[in-house]
Short mmCIF file of C-alpha atoms and ligand atoms in Angstrom, two decimals:
data_model
loop_
_atom_site.label_atom_id
_atom_site.label_comp_id
_atom_site.label_asym_id
_atom_site.label_seq_id
_atom_site.Cartn_x
_atom_site.Cartn_y
_atom_site.Cartn_z
CA MET A 19 137.20 88.07 179.36
CA ALA A 20 133.96 86.27 180.02
CA THR A 21 131.42 88.15 182.05
CA GLY A 22 128.50 87.55 184.31
CA ALA A 23 127.49 85.02 186.89
CA LEU A 24 126.99 81.45 185.81
CA ALA A 25 125.86 79.34 188.65
CA GLY A 26 122.22 78.64 189.08
CA VAL A 27 120.91 80.83 186.30
CA GLY A 28 118.62 79.42 183.75
CA VAL A 29 120.17 75.99 183.38
CA LEU A 30 116.98 74.16 184.00
CA ALA A 31 116.66 70.44 184.07
CA GLY A 32 116.12 69.61 180.42
CA CYS A 33 113.07 67.43 180.67
CA ALA A 34 109.69 67.95 182.18
CA GLU A 35 108.19 64.88 183.76
CA SER A 36 104.98 64.13 181.98
CA GLY A 37 104.55 64.59 178.28
CA ASP A 38 101.30 63.96 176.52
CA THR A 39 100.98 67.09 174.44
CA ASN A 40 104.05 67.76 172.38
CA GLY A 41 104.15 64.71 170.13
CA SER A 42 107.49 63.29 171.26
CA ASP A 43 107.23 59.55 171.69
CA GLY A 44 109.56 59.74 174.71
CA GLY A 45 109.85 55.99 174.64
CA ASP A 46 106.27 55.64 175.86
CA GLY A 47 104.96 53.79 172.86
CA GLY A 48 104.09 56.76 170.63
CA PRO A 49 105.00 56.74 166.97
CA SER A 50 108.65 55.90 166.30
CA LEU A 51 111.10 58.29 164.67
CA GLU A 52 110.63 56.34 161.43
CA GLU A 53 106.87 56.72 161.62
CA ARG A 54 107.05 60.41 162.45
CA TYR A 55 109.50 61.19 159.63
CA PRO A 56 108.74 58.91 156.69
CA GLY A 57 111.05 60.99 154.44
CA LEU A 58 114.17 60.44 156.53
CA ARG A 59 116.90 57.82 156.61
CA ILE A 60 117.80 57.17 160.23
CA LEU A 61 121.45 57.34 161.26
CA SER A 62 120.79 56.82 164.96
CA PRO A 63 117.43 56.43 166.73
CA GLU A 64 118.76 57.91 170.01
CA PRO A 65 120.02 60.53 170.05
CA GLU A 66 117.81 61.17 167.04
CA ASN A 67 119.84 61.71 163.88
CA ALA A 68 118.28 61.36 160.46
CA GLU A 69 118.68 62.87 156.97
CA ALA A 70 116.55 63.20 153.85
CA ALA A 71 116.44 59.76 152.25
CA ALA A 72 115.84 60.76 148.64
CA ARG A 73 117.17 63.32 146.20
CA SER A 74 113.59 64.34 145.44
CA THR A 75 113.63 66.53 148.60
CA TYR A 76 115.87 68.81 146.53
CA THR A 77 113.38 69.55 143.77
CA ASP A 78 110.92 71.55 145.91
CA TYR A 79 111.15 74.99 147.46
CA ILE A 80 109.74 74.19 150.90
CA THR A 81 110.91 71.09 152.74
CA PRO A 82 108.05 69.48 154.66
CA ARG A 83 108.74 68.75 158.31
CA GLU A 84 108.69 64.99 157.54
CA GLU A 85 111.69 65.44 155.22
CA HIS A 86 113.68 67.94 157.31
CA TYR A 87 116.78 66.32 158.79
CA ILE A 88 117.27 66.02 162.56
CA ARG A 89 120.62 66.43 164.25
CA ASN A 90 120.77 65.86 168.02
CA HIS A 91 123.73 65.48 170.33
CA TYR A 92 121.43 64.34 173.16
CA PRO A 93 117.97 62.78 172.98
CA THR A 94 115.01 65.02 172.13
CA PRO A 95 113.66 66.35 175.44
CA ASP A 96 110.02 66.10 176.46
CA ILE A 97 109.01 69.69 177.23
CA GLN A 98 105.76 71.33 178.28
CA GLU A 99 105.50 74.79 176.78
CA SER A 100 103.86 76.20 179.91
CA ASP A 101 106.83 75.07 182.04
CA TRP A 102 109.46 76.55 179.75
CA SER A 103 111.22 79.90 179.99
CA VAL A 104 114.21 81.64 178.45
CA SER A 105 116.45 83.72 180.70
CA LEU A 106 118.43 86.74 179.57
CA THR A 107 121.63 87.29 181.58
CA GLY A 108 125.03 89.00 181.41
CA LEU A 109 125.51 92.57 180.18
CA VAL A 110 121.90 93.73 180.44
CA ASP A 111 120.17 96.38 182.56
CA ASP A 112 117.63 93.86 183.79
CA GLU A 113 118.16 90.10 183.94
CA VAL A 114 114.85 88.40 183.20
CA ASP A 115 113.20 85.07 182.74
CA LEU A 116 110.76 85.12 179.80
CA SER A 117 107.82 82.77 179.54
CA MET A 118 106.80 81.43 176.14
CA GLU A 119 103.69 83.59 176.44
CA GLU A 120 105.87 86.72 176.78
CA ILE A 121 108.18 85.67 173.96
CA LYS A 122 105.24 85.13 171.64
CA HIS A 123 103.05 88.06 172.55
CA SER A 124 105.09 90.89 174.09
CA PHE A 125 107.18 91.50 170.97
CA SER A 126 106.60 91.58 167.25
CA THR A 127 106.48 88.51 165.03
CA ASP A 128 108.59 87.86 161.97
CA SER A 129 109.19 85.05 159.48
CA VAL A 130 112.24 83.99 157.53
CA THR A 131 112.90 81.27 154.98
CA HIS A 132 116.15 79.57 155.90
CA THR A 133 118.18 76.79 154.38
CA MET A 134 119.43 74.90 157.40
CA GLN A 135 122.33 72.57 156.83
CA CYS A 136 124.35 70.57 159.31
CA ALA A 137 128.05 71.43 159.21
CA GLY A 138 128.66 67.67 158.92
CA ASN A 139 126.54 67.25 155.79
CA GLY A 140 128.62 65.43 153.15
CA ARG A 141 131.00 64.05 155.77
CA SER A 142 130.63 60.49 154.50
CA TYR A 143 132.44 61.49 151.29
CA PHE A 144 135.69 62.27 153.12
CA ASP A 145 138.60 60.00 152.21
CA PRO A 146 140.13 58.94 154.52
CA LYS A 147 136.91 58.77 156.54
CA VAL A 148 136.43 60.74 159.74
CA GLY A 149 134.35 59.84 162.81
CA GLY A 150 130.81 61.00 163.53
CA ASN A 151 127.48 60.56 161.85
CA GLN A 152 128.02 59.57 158.23
CA TRP A 153 125.78 62.17 156.58
CA THR A 154 125.56 61.89 152.81
CA PHE A 155 123.69 64.73 151.06
CA GLY A 156 120.51 64.91 153.12
CA ALA A 157 121.28 66.98 156.23
CA VAL A 158 119.81 70.13 154.71
CA GLY A 159 116.30 71.53 154.33
CA ASN A 160 114.55 74.79 153.51
CA THR A 161 111.71 75.89 155.76
CA VAL A 162 109.82 78.96 156.93
CA TRP A 163 110.54 79.87 160.54
CA THR A 164 108.41 82.26 162.57
CA GLY A 165 109.30 83.86 165.86
CA THR A 166 110.40 86.92 167.82
CA PRO A 167 113.31 89.10 166.65
CA VAL A 168 116.02 88.68 169.29
CA SER A 169 117.05 92.32 168.71
CA GLU A 170 113.75 93.53 170.23
CA ILE A 171 114.24 91.53 173.40
CA LEU A 172 117.82 92.78 173.77
CA GLU A 173 116.79 96.35 173.22
CA TYR A 174 113.89 96.18 175.65
CA TYR A 175 116.03 94.82 178.49
CA GLY A 176 118.94 97.19 177.86
CA ALA A 177 121.52 94.73 176.58
CA GLU A 178 124.96 95.95 175.59
CA THR A 179 125.07 95.32 171.91
CA GLY A 180 128.28 97.03 170.82
CA GLU A 181 130.42 95.89 167.93
CA GLY A 182 132.39 92.77 168.75
CA TYR A 183 130.00 91.60 171.48
CA PHE A 184 128.41 88.15 171.46
CA LEU A 185 125.13 86.63 172.45
CA THR A 186 125.82 83.21 173.92
CA VAL A 187 122.79 80.97 173.54
CA MET A 188 122.31 77.71 175.43
CA GLY A 189 120.09 74.70 175.00
CA GLY A 190 118.42 73.11 177.99
CA GLU A 191 118.29 69.46 176.98
CA HIS A 192 121.69 68.13 178.05
CA PRO A 193 121.63 65.13 180.37
CA GLU A 194 123.19 65.82 183.75
CA GLY A 195 126.98 66.04 183.55
CA GLU A 196 127.09 66.62 179.79
CA ASP A 197 128.32 69.76 178.03
CA VAL A 198 125.59 72.33 177.49
CA PHE A 199 124.86 72.88 173.80
CA THR A 200 126.10 76.47 173.61
CA ARG A 201 126.88 78.81 170.72
CA SER A 202 128.27 82.36 170.79
CA ILE A 203 126.69 84.37 167.99
CA PRO A 204 128.29 87.69 166.96
CA MET A 205 126.06 90.59 168.06
CA GLU A 206 126.10 92.08 164.56
CA LYS A 207 124.32 89.01 163.22
CA VAL A 208 122.02 88.73 166.25
CA LEU A 209 120.77 92.29 165.73
CA ASP A 210 120.47 91.82 162.00
CA ASP A 211 117.99 88.97 161.66
CA THR A 212 118.01 86.24 164.30
CA LEU A 213 114.74 84.97 165.74
CA LEU A 214 113.60 83.01 168.74
CA ALA A 215 111.53 80.70 166.55
CA TYR A 216 108.54 78.71 167.74
CA ASN A 217 106.95 77.94 164.43
CA MET A 218 108.15 75.90 161.42
CA ASN A 219 106.24 75.90 158.12
CA GLY A 220 103.24 77.40 159.88
CA SER A 221 102.98 74.80 162.66
CA PRO A 222 104.55 74.63 166.10
CA VAL A 223 108.18 73.51 165.82
CA SER A 224 108.25 69.75 166.38
CA PRO A 225 109.96 68.42 169.53
CA ASP A 226 112.87 67.06 167.47
CA HIS A 227 113.37 70.41 165.75
CA GLY A 228 113.47 72.40 169.00
CA PHE A 229 110.00 72.75 170.58
CA PRO A 230 109.02 75.04 172.20
CA VAL A 231 111.67 77.51 171.01
CA ARG A 232 114.95 77.57 169.10
CA LEU A 233 117.39 80.16 167.89
CA LEU A 234 117.17 80.80 164.16
CA VAL A 235 120.27 82.28 162.56
CA PRO A 236 119.36 82.83 158.90
CA GLY A 237 121.88 81.44 156.43
CA TRP A 238 124.22 80.04 159.06
CA PHE A 239 125.16 76.38 159.59
CA GLY A 240 122.70 74.31 161.62
CA CYS A 241 124.89 74.19 164.73
CA ASN A 242 124.27 77.90 165.37
CA ASN A 243 120.52 77.34 165.50
CA VAL A 244 120.35 76.26 169.15
CA LYS A 245 117.27 74.16 169.92
CA TRP A 246 115.36 74.09 173.22
CA VAL A 247 116.84 77.49 174.16
CA ASN A 248 116.63 78.27 177.87
CA ARG A 249 119.25 80.98 178.31
CA MET A 250 120.80 83.88 176.38
CA HIS A 251 123.88 85.57 177.87
CA VAL A 252 125.26 88.91 176.64
CA MET A 253 129.09 88.95 176.61
CA GLU A 254 132.12 90.85 175.37
CA THR A 255 133.69 87.68 173.96
CA MET A 256 132.75 84.19 172.83
CA VAL A 257 132.55 81.57 175.55
CA ILE A 258 136.19 80.75 176.24
CA GLY A 259 138.45 79.75 179.09
CA ASP A 260 138.26 78.55 182.66
CA GLU A 261 135.25 80.51 183.81
CA TRP A 262 133.11 78.81 181.21
CA GLU A 263 134.73 75.44 181.63
CA GLU A 264 134.66 75.03 185.36
CA GLU A 265 132.66 77.54 187.37
CA GLY A 266 129.09 76.37 187.40
CA ALA A 267 130.02 73.22 185.55
CA PRO A 268 128.16 70.05 186.34
CA GLU A 269 131.57 68.53 187.07
CA ASP A 270 134.76 70.53 187.63
CA GLY A 271 137.16 70.50 184.73
CA GLN A 272 134.50 69.83 182.14
CA ARG A 273 134.34 71.98 179.07
CA THR A 274 130.71 72.60 179.91
CA TYR A 275 129.87 75.68 177.87
CA THR A 276 132.91 75.89 175.59
CA HIS A 277 132.84 72.48 173.98
CA TRP A 278 130.43 73.12 171.11
CA GLN A 279 131.80 76.61 170.43
CA GLN A 280 135.58 76.25 170.72
CA TYR A 281 136.47 72.56 170.33
CA SER A 282 133.79 71.42 167.93
CA TYR A 283 132.61 72.96 164.61
CA ARG A 284 136.09 74.10 163.59
CA ILE A 285 138.12 73.43 160.45
CA VAL A 286 141.11 71.51 161.79
CA PRO A 287 143.67 70.17 159.30
CA GLU A 288 145.45 66.91 159.96
CA GLU A 289 148.62 68.54 161.36
CA ASP A 290 146.86 70.54 164.11
CA ASP A 291 146.51 69.23 167.63
CA GLY A 292 142.95 70.50 168.05
CA ALA A 293 141.50 73.94 167.29
CA GLU A 294 142.98 77.19 168.54
CA HIS A 295 140.54 79.11 170.78
CA TYR A 296 139.77 82.80 170.20
CA GLU A 297 137.92 85.44 172.20
CA ASP A 298 136.91 87.17 169.01
CA ILE A 299 137.72 86.98 165.30
CA PRO A 300 137.96 89.77 162.71
CA VAL A 301 135.50 88.22 160.21
CA TYR A 302 132.56 85.91 160.83
CA ASP A 303 131.77 84.70 157.32
CA THR A 304 133.14 81.13 157.18
CA ARG A 305 134.51 81.44 153.65
CA GLU A 306 136.34 84.65 154.61
CA GLN A 307 137.66 83.12 157.83
CA MET A 308 139.13 80.31 155.74
CA GLU A 309 140.87 82.88 153.55
CA GLN A 310 142.32 84.78 156.53
CA THR A 311 144.45 82.01 157.95
CA ASP A 312 147.00 84.51 159.27
CA ALA A 313 144.34 85.76 161.72
CA ILE A 314 142.28 82.58 162.22
CA ASN A 315 143.95 79.20 162.31
CA ASN A 316 140.78 77.16 162.37
CA ALA A 317 137.61 78.62 160.89
CA TYR A 318 134.40 78.52 162.93
CA MET A 319 131.34 77.13 161.19
CA TYR A 320 129.15 80.23 161.03
CA ASP A 321 127.82 81.42 157.65
CA GLN A 322 127.25 78.61 155.15
CA VAL A 323 129.39 78.32 152.03
CA GLU A 324 127.97 78.08 148.50
CA LYS A 325 126.56 74.67 147.63
CA SER A 326 124.05 72.96 145.34
CA LEU A 327 122.32 69.60 145.05
CA ILE A 328 120.66 67.90 142.12
CA GLY A 329 117.17 66.65 143.04
CA TYR A 330 116.17 65.14 139.68
CA PRO A 331 117.24 62.75 138.27
CA GLY A 332 117.90 60.96 141.54
CA GLU A 333 120.84 58.67 142.31
CA GLY A 334 120.68 55.47 140.27
CA GLN A 335 117.48 56.54 138.54
CA THR A 336 116.61 55.50 134.97
CA VAL A 337 115.02 58.35 133.07
CA SER A 338 113.83 58.91 129.54
CA PRO A 339 113.73 62.11 127.48
CA SER A 340 110.57 64.17 127.06
CA PRO A 341 108.72 64.19 123.73
CA ALA A 342 110.92 67.18 122.86
CA GLY A 343 113.98 64.97 123.34
CA THR A 344 115.28 66.70 126.47
CA ILE A 345 115.66 65.95 130.16
CA GLU A 346 115.13 68.74 132.69
CA VAL A 347 117.69 68.50 135.50
CA ILE A 348 116.32 70.12 138.67
CA GLY A 349 117.99 71.07 141.92
CA VAL A 350 118.55 73.66 144.63
CA ALA A 351 121.44 75.99 145.50
CA TRP A 352 122.25 78.24 148.45
CA ALA A 353 125.06 80.42 149.76
CA GLY A 354 124.33 81.11 153.43
CA ASP A 355 123.41 84.75 153.91
CA ASP A 356 125.17 85.73 150.70
CA GLY A 357 123.45 85.87 147.32
CA LEU A 358 123.87 83.41 144.47
CA ASP A 359 125.27 84.41 141.13
CA MET A 360 124.80 81.25 139.08
CA VAL A 361 124.54 77.50 138.97
CA GLU A 362 126.17 75.36 136.30
CA VAL A 363 125.33 71.77 135.44
CA SER A 364 127.54 69.09 133.90
CA THR A 365 126.11 65.95 132.31
CA ASP A 366 129.53 64.42 131.61
CA GLY A 367 131.07 64.07 135.06
CA GLY A 368 132.45 67.60 135.27
CA ASP A 369 134.22 67.83 131.90
CA SER A 370 131.92 70.46 130.41
CA TRP A 371 129.36 72.83 131.96
CA GLY A 372 126.26 74.76 130.95
CA GLU A 373 124.48 77.46 132.91
CA ALA A 374 121.22 76.56 134.63
CA GLU A 375 118.38 79.03 135.19
CA PHE A 376 116.79 79.90 138.50
CA PHE A 377 113.04 79.47 138.97
CA GLY A 378 110.54 79.35 141.81
CA PRO A 379 110.02 81.59 144.84
CA VAL A 380 112.57 84.08 146.13
CA ASP A 381 112.05 84.87 149.79
CA GLY A 382 114.86 86.83 151.38
CA SER A 383 118.49 85.85 150.97
CA SER A 384 118.83 82.87 153.29
CA GLY A 385 116.54 80.42 151.52
CA TRP A 386 117.71 78.25 148.65
CA ARG A 387 116.92 78.85 144.98
CA GLN A 388 115.60 76.17 142.67
CA PHE A 389 117.39 75.71 139.35
CA ARG A 390 116.66 73.86 136.12
CA TYR A 391 118.91 72.87 133.29
CA VAL A 392 117.59 71.62 129.99
CA TRP A 393 119.73 68.68 128.89
CA GLU A 394 119.50 68.55 125.11
CA ASP A 395 119.76 65.26 123.20
CA PRO A 396 120.90 63.04 126.07
CA SER A 397 122.47 59.85 124.73
CA THR A 398 121.22 56.54 126.06
CA GLY A 399 123.40 54.91 128.71
CA ASP A 400 125.04 55.94 132.00
CA HIS A 401 125.81 59.54 132.89
CA THR A 402 127.27 61.41 135.86
CA LEU A 403 125.49 64.70 136.58
CA ALA A 404 127.07 67.40 138.71
CA SER A 405 126.08 70.93 139.73
CA ARG A 406 128.14 73.81 141.06
CA ALA A 407 127.04 77.14 142.50
CA THR A 408 128.86 80.47 142.46
CA ASP A 409 127.93 83.10 145.05
CA ASP A 410 127.69 86.83 144.41
CA ARG A 411 131.26 87.35 145.60
CA GLY A 412 132.55 84.98 142.93
CA TYR A 413 133.26 81.99 145.18
CA THR A 414 132.55 78.69 143.38
CA GLN A 415 132.19 75.17 144.74
CA PRO A 416 135.44 73.21 144.37
CA ALA A 417 135.60 69.89 142.50
CA THR A 418 136.94 67.52 145.14
CA ILE A 419 138.10 67.11 148.75
CA SER A 420 141.83 67.51 149.32
CA ASP A 421 144.19 64.89 150.59
CA PRO A 422 144.89 65.31 154.35
CA ASP A 423 148.60 65.71 153.52
CA ALA A 424 147.81 68.96 151.72
CA GLN A 425 147.05 70.48 155.19
CA LEU A 426 144.68 72.98 153.59
CA ARG A 427 142.77 75.49 155.73
CA SER A 428 140.87 77.09 152.89
CA ILE A 429 139.37 76.15 149.56
CA ALA A 430 142.27 76.14 147.11
CA ASP A 431 143.21 74.52 143.79
CA ASP A 432 139.60 73.44 143.24
CA GLN A 433 139.81 71.40 146.46
CA TYR A 434 137.83 71.54 149.70
CA PRO A 435 140.11 71.18 152.76
CA TRP A 436 139.98 67.70 154.28
CA ASN A 437 139.52 68.39 158.01
CA GLN A 438 139.52 66.21 161.11
CA SER A 439 135.77 66.42 161.77
CA GLY A 440 134.55 66.42 158.18
CA TYR A 441 132.82 69.82 158.25
CA GLY A 442 131.55 72.01 155.46
CA ASN A 443 131.98 69.73 152.44
CA ASN A 444 130.78 71.61 149.38
CA ALA A 445 132.84 69.77 146.75
CA TYR A 446 130.67 69.02 143.74
CA MET A 447 132.04 65.69 142.47
CA PRO A 448 131.28 63.77 145.68
CA HIS A 449 127.71 65.09 145.42
CA ALA A 450 127.26 64.09 141.76
CA VAL A 451 124.39 61.83 140.70
CA ASP A 452 124.75 58.73 138.49
CA CYS A 453 121.75 58.07 136.28
CA THR A 454 120.84 56.06 133.21
CA VAL A 455 119.07 57.39 130.14
CA GLU A 456 116.87 55.00 128.16
CA GLU A 457 114.90 55.62 124.99
CA SER A 458 111.41 56.96 125.54
N1 MTE B 2 120.21 72.32 172.05
C1 MTE B 2 120.69 71.84 170.90
N2 MTE B 2 120.61 72.59 169.80
C2 MTE B 2 121.06 72.12 168.62
C3 MTE B 2 121.66 70.83 168.53
C4 MTE B 2 121.71 70.05 169.71
O1 MTE B 2 122.19 68.91 169.71
N3 MTE B 2 121.22 70.58 170.87
N4 MTE B 2 122.17 70.41 167.32
C5 MTE B 2 122.59 71.49 166.41
C6 MTE B 2 122.99 71.03 165.11
S1 MTE B 2 124.55 70.37 165.02
C7 MTE B 2 122.22 71.20 164.00
S2 MTE B 2 122.80 70.78 162.48
C8 MTE B 2 120.84 71.73 164.11
C9 MTE B 2 119.87 70.74 163.53
O2 MTE B 2 118.57 71.23 163.59
P1 MTE B 2 117.37 70.27 163.19
O3 MTE B 2 117.48 69.01 164.00
O4 MTE B 2 116.11 71.01 163.42
O5 MTE B 2 117.54 69.94 161.71
O6 MTE B 2 120.48 72.01 165.44
C10 MTE B 2 121.50 72.53 166.25
N5 MTE B 2 120.95 72.91 167.52
MO1 MO B 3 125.09 70.09 162.73
#
């Protein structure tokens, strides 16, 4: 059962009137999306959706803001920090409305390196194609986020944080009459390491990435990282059912708060007529949800699954061996909030594999690792390079995406389940890179 009053609490109008301080162009002649993010390929200018344009983003540890993808359901709002607040409602001793000043300075400060990836990354490789933004490989980046541990705020205001509870977090940018961008995050994870983040790579979060404050859920798919947060609601269940669909809705009968939690971001095979809604689920890890199809029909996109990307050589690039006669293949790999065990690289389109070695910084468990693979005696001509990661539980990226007729709900037979919305693609062959070797 959902709890707590809905109407009139914390759902502020998304946009402040004047905006000359936060760097959003707001259509007033400031720099365009293209100018602000020279490293991105634009999928739609409004709402702003853009992904890393080049493979080279996946050679470095930290992704600069200019190369960090943007995924918006509604246009980036124009917000003044001094006007913004975040309310805490539901099962708490004291309901409050926190200013940015309080969020920043009344609690401690923490940082986390997080590989953020859109659940739709790799969607364009689905066959048959599915609707939505046609992300290729570039809707993922690794950045340092700084903010306030949500656990401290919950503790201070006497929130009920028992096992199985949820913190439902809402964005404030939706245009009138649209569904509120809302995610229900399991309390266990909230208490563990989530932040209300106001800083990205040491600078204020940019308007497009959630200024002045976003939820940061380390290791979990991008959709859980609610931007422009203006309300957090403590509940016994996820948002589900009539109370959250109608009461307090901009228009009666709208899904309002449930859309982005229950209808969207679910693994739905071809045969299902939409996703089944749950109040709670026994496991939160996405990979484990997919395995437990007797309990969960349609996995929720929470923790990210193991994945890797080659950053060098880039797609279509012509490269020549070093004086030592080798080519160093470089890339990144991640596994949500689980650890990585290994990365393998194939230089012959997946027929044979050799183990890569990790290098570069290690900062917590939710940031990616860089890997390198020394390709000995590459022959001149065309080659297909692939990489595959294995996490510390032994889960390995599958080779391909299944046929819809297979009606898969989990990763099986070296195949990623084709699903109606194209979520979670971690198959390695669609992400392979074609390059040409010439004599040096
Ligand atoms: N309020 C709000 N939060 C949001 C979204 C949104 O549209 N509105 N998009 C989500 C999705 S689907 C993703 S993948 C990430 C993208 O974060 P980024 O734009 O900073 O890369 O933000 C999430 N948070
Ligand atoms: Mo996303």
